[in-house]
Coordinates of N, CA, C and O in Angstrom, one line a residue:
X827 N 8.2 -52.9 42.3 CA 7.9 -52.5 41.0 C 7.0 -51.2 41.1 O 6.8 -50.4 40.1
X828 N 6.5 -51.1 42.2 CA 5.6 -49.7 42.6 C 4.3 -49.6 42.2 O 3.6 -48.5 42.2
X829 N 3.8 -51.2 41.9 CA 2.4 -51.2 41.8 C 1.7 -52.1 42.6 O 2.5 -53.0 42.7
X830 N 0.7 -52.4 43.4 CA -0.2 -53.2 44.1 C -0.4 -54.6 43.4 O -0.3 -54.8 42.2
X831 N -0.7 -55.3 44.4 CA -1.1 -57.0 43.8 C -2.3 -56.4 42.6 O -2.3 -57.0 41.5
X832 N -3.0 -55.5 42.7 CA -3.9 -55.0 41.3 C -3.3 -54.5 39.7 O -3.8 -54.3 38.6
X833 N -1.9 -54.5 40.2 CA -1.4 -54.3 39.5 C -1.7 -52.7 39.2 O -1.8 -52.4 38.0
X834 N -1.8 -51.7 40.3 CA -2.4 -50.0 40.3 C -1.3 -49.9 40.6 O -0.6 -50.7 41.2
X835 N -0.9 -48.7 40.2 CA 0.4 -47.8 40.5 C 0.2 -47.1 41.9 O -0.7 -46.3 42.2
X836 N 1.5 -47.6 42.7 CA 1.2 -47.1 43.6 C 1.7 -44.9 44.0 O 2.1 -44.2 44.9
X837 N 1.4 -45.0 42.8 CA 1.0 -43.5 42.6 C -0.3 -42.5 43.3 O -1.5 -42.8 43.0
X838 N -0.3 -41.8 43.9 CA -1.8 -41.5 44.3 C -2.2 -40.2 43.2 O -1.5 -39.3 42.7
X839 N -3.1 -40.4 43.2 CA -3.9 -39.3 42.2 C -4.3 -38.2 42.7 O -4.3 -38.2 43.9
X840 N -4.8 -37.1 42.1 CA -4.6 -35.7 42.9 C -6.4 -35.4 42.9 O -7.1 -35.3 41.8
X841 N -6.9 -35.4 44.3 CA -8.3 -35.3 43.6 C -9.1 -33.9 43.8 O -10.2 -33.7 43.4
X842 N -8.2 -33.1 44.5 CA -9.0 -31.4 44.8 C -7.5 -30.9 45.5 O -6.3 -31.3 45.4
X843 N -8.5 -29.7 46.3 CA -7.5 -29.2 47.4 C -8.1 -28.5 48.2 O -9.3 -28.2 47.9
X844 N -7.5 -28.0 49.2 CA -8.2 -27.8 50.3 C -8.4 -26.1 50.7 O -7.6 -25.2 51.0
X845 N -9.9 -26.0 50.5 CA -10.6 -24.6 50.1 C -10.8 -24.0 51.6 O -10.8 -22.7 51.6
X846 N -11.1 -24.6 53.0 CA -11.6 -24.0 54.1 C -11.4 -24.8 55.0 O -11.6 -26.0 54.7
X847 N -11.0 -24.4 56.1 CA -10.5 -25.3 57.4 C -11.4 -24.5 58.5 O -11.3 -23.3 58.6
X848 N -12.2 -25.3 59.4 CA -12.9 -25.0 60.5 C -12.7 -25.8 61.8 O -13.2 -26.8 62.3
X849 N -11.7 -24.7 62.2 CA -10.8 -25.2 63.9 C -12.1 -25.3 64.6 O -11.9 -26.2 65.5
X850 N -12.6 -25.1 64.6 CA -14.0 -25.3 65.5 C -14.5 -26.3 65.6 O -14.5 -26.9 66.6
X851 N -15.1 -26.6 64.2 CA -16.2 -28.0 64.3 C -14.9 -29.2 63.7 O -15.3 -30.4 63.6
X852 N -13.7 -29.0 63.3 CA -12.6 -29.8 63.2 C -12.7 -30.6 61.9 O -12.3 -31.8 61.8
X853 N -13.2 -29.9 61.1 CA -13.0 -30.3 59.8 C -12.4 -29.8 58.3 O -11.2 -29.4 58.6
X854 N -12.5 -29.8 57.5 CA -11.8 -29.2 55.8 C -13.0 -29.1 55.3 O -13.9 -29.7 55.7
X855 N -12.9 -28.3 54.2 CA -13.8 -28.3 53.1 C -12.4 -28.5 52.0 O -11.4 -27.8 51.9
X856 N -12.8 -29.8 51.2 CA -11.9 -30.0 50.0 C -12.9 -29.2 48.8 O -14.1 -29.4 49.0
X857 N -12.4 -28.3 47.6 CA -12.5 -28.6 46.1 C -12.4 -29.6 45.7 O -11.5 -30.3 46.3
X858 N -13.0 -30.3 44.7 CA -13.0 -31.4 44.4 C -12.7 -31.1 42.6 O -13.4 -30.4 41.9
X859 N -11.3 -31.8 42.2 CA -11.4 -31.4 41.0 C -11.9 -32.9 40.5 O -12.9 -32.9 39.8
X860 N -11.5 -34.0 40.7 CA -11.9 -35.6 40.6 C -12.8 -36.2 41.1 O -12.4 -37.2 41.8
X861 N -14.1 -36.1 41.2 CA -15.1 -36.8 42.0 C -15.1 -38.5 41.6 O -15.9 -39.2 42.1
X862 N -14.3 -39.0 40.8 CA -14.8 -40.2 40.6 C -14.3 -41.4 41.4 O -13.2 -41.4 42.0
X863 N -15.4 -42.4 41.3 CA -14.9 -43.4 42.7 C -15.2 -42.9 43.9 O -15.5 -43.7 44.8
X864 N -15.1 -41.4 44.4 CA -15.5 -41.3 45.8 C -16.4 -41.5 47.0 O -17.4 -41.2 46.4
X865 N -16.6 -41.6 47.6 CA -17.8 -42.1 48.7 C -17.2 -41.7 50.2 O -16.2 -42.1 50.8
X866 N -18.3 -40.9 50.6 CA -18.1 -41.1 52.1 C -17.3 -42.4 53.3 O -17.9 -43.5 53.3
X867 N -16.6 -42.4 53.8 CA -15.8 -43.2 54.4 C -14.2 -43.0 53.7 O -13.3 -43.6 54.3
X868 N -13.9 -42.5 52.7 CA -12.6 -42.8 52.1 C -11.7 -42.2 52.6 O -11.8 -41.1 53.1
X869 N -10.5 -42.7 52.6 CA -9.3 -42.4 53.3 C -8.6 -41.7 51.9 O -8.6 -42.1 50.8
X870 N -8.0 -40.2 52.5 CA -7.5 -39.1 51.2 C -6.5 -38.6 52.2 O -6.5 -38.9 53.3
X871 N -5.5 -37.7 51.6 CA -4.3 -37.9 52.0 C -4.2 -36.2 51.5 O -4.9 -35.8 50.6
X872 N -3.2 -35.4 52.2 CA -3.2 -33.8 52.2 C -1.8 -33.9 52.1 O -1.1 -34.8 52.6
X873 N -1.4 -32.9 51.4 CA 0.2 -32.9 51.1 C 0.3 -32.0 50.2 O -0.6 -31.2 49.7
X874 N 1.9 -31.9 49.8 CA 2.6 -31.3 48.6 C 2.8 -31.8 47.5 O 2.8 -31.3 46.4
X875 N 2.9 -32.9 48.0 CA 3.8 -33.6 46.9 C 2.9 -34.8 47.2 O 2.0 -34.8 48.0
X876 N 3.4 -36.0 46.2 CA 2.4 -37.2 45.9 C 3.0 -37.7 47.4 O 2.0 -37.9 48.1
X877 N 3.8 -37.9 47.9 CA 4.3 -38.5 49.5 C 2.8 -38.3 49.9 O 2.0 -37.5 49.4
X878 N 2.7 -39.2 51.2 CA 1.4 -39.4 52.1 C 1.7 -38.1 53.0 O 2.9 -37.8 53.1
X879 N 1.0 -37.5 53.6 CA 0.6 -36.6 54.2 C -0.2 -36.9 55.3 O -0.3 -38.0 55.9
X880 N -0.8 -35.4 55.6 CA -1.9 -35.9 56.9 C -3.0 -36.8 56.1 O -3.3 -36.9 54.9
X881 N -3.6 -37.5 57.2 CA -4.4 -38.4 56.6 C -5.8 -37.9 57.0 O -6.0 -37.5 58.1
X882 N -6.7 -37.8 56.0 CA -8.1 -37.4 55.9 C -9.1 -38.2 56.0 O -8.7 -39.3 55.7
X883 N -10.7 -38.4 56.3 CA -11.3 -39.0 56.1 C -12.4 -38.5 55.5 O -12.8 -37.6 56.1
X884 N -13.2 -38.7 54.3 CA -14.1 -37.8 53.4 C -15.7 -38.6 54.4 O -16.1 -39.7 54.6
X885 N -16.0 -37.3 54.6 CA -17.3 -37.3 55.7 C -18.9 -37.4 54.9 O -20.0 -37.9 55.1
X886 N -18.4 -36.4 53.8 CA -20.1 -35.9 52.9 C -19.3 -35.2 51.5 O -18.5 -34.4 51.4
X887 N -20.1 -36.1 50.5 CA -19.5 -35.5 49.2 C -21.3 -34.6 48.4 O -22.5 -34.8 48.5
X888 N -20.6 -34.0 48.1 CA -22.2 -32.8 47.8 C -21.1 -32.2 46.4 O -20.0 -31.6 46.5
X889 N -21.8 -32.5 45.3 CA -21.3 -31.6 44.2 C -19.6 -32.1 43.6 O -19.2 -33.2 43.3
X890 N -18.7 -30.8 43.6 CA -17.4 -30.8 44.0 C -17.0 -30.2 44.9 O -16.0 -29.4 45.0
X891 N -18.0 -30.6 46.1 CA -17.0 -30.0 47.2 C -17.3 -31.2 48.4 O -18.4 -31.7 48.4
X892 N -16.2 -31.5 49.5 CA -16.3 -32.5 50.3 C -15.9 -31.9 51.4 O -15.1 -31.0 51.3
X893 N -16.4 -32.4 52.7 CA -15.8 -32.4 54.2 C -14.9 -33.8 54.3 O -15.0 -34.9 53.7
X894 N -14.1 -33.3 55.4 CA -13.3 -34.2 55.8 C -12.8 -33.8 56.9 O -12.7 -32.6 57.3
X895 N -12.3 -35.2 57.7 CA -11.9 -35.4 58.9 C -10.9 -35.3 59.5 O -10.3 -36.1 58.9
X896 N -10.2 -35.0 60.3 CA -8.8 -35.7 60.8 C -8.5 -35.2 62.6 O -9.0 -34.3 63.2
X897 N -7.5 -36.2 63.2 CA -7.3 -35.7 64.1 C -6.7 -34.6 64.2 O -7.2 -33.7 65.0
X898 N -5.9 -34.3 63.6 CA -4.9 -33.0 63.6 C -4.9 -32.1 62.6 O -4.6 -32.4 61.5
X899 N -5.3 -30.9 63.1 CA -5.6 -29.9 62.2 C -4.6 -29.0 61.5 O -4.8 -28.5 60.3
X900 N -3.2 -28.8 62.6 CA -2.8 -28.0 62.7 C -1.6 -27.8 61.5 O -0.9 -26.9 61.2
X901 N -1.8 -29.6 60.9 CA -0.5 -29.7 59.4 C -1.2 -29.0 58.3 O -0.6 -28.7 57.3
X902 N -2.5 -28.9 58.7 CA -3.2 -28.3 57.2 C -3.1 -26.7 56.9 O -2.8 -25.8 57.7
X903 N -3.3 -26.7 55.4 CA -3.7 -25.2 55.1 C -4.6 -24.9 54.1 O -4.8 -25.8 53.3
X904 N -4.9 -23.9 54.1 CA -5.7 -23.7 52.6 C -5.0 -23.5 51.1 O -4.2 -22.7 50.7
X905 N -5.5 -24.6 50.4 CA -4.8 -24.1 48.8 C -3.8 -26.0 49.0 O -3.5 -26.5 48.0
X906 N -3.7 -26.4 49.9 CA -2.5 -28.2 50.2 C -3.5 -29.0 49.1 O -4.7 -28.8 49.2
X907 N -3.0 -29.7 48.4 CA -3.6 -30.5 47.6 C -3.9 -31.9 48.1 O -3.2 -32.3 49.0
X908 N -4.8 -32.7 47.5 CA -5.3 -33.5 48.2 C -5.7 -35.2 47.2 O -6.2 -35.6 46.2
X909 N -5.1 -35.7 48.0 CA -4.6 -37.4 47.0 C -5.4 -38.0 47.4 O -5.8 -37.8 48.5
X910 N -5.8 -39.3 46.4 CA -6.7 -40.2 47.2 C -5.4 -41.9 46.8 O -5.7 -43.0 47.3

């Protein structure tokens, strides 16, 4: 039916996108257009389209803008939108 035993659509919601990538220290800076619900530890998902993508981990939320994690840097870009 495409929804969770919560009965949530298993739709993901679009919560920023991705403003700056630092191959260095190995992280993202997300825009944040959705801050709600969010918290450090959350698993967020990078993509085109609602499909799962690379997978993210939100490190520090400050304002509308977040760091985030991942092993592999190299699927990202700047401007990829970002699902939770």
């Amino acid at each position: 039916s495409g929804a969770d035993a919560l009965g949530n659509s298993a739709r993901k919601r679009k919560i920023g996108s991705i403003q700056s990538i630092n191959t260095e220290w190995g992280f993202v800076v997300v825009a944040l257009s959705d801050t709600s619900g969010l918290k450090p530890g959350d698993t967020v998902f990078a993509g085109d389209t609602n499909d799962q993508g690379s997978i993210l981990t939100l490190s520090r939320i400050q304002n509308n803008q977040a760091s985030a994690k991942t092993g592999d840097l190299s699927d990202l870009r700047v401007g990829q939108m970002i699902y939770k």
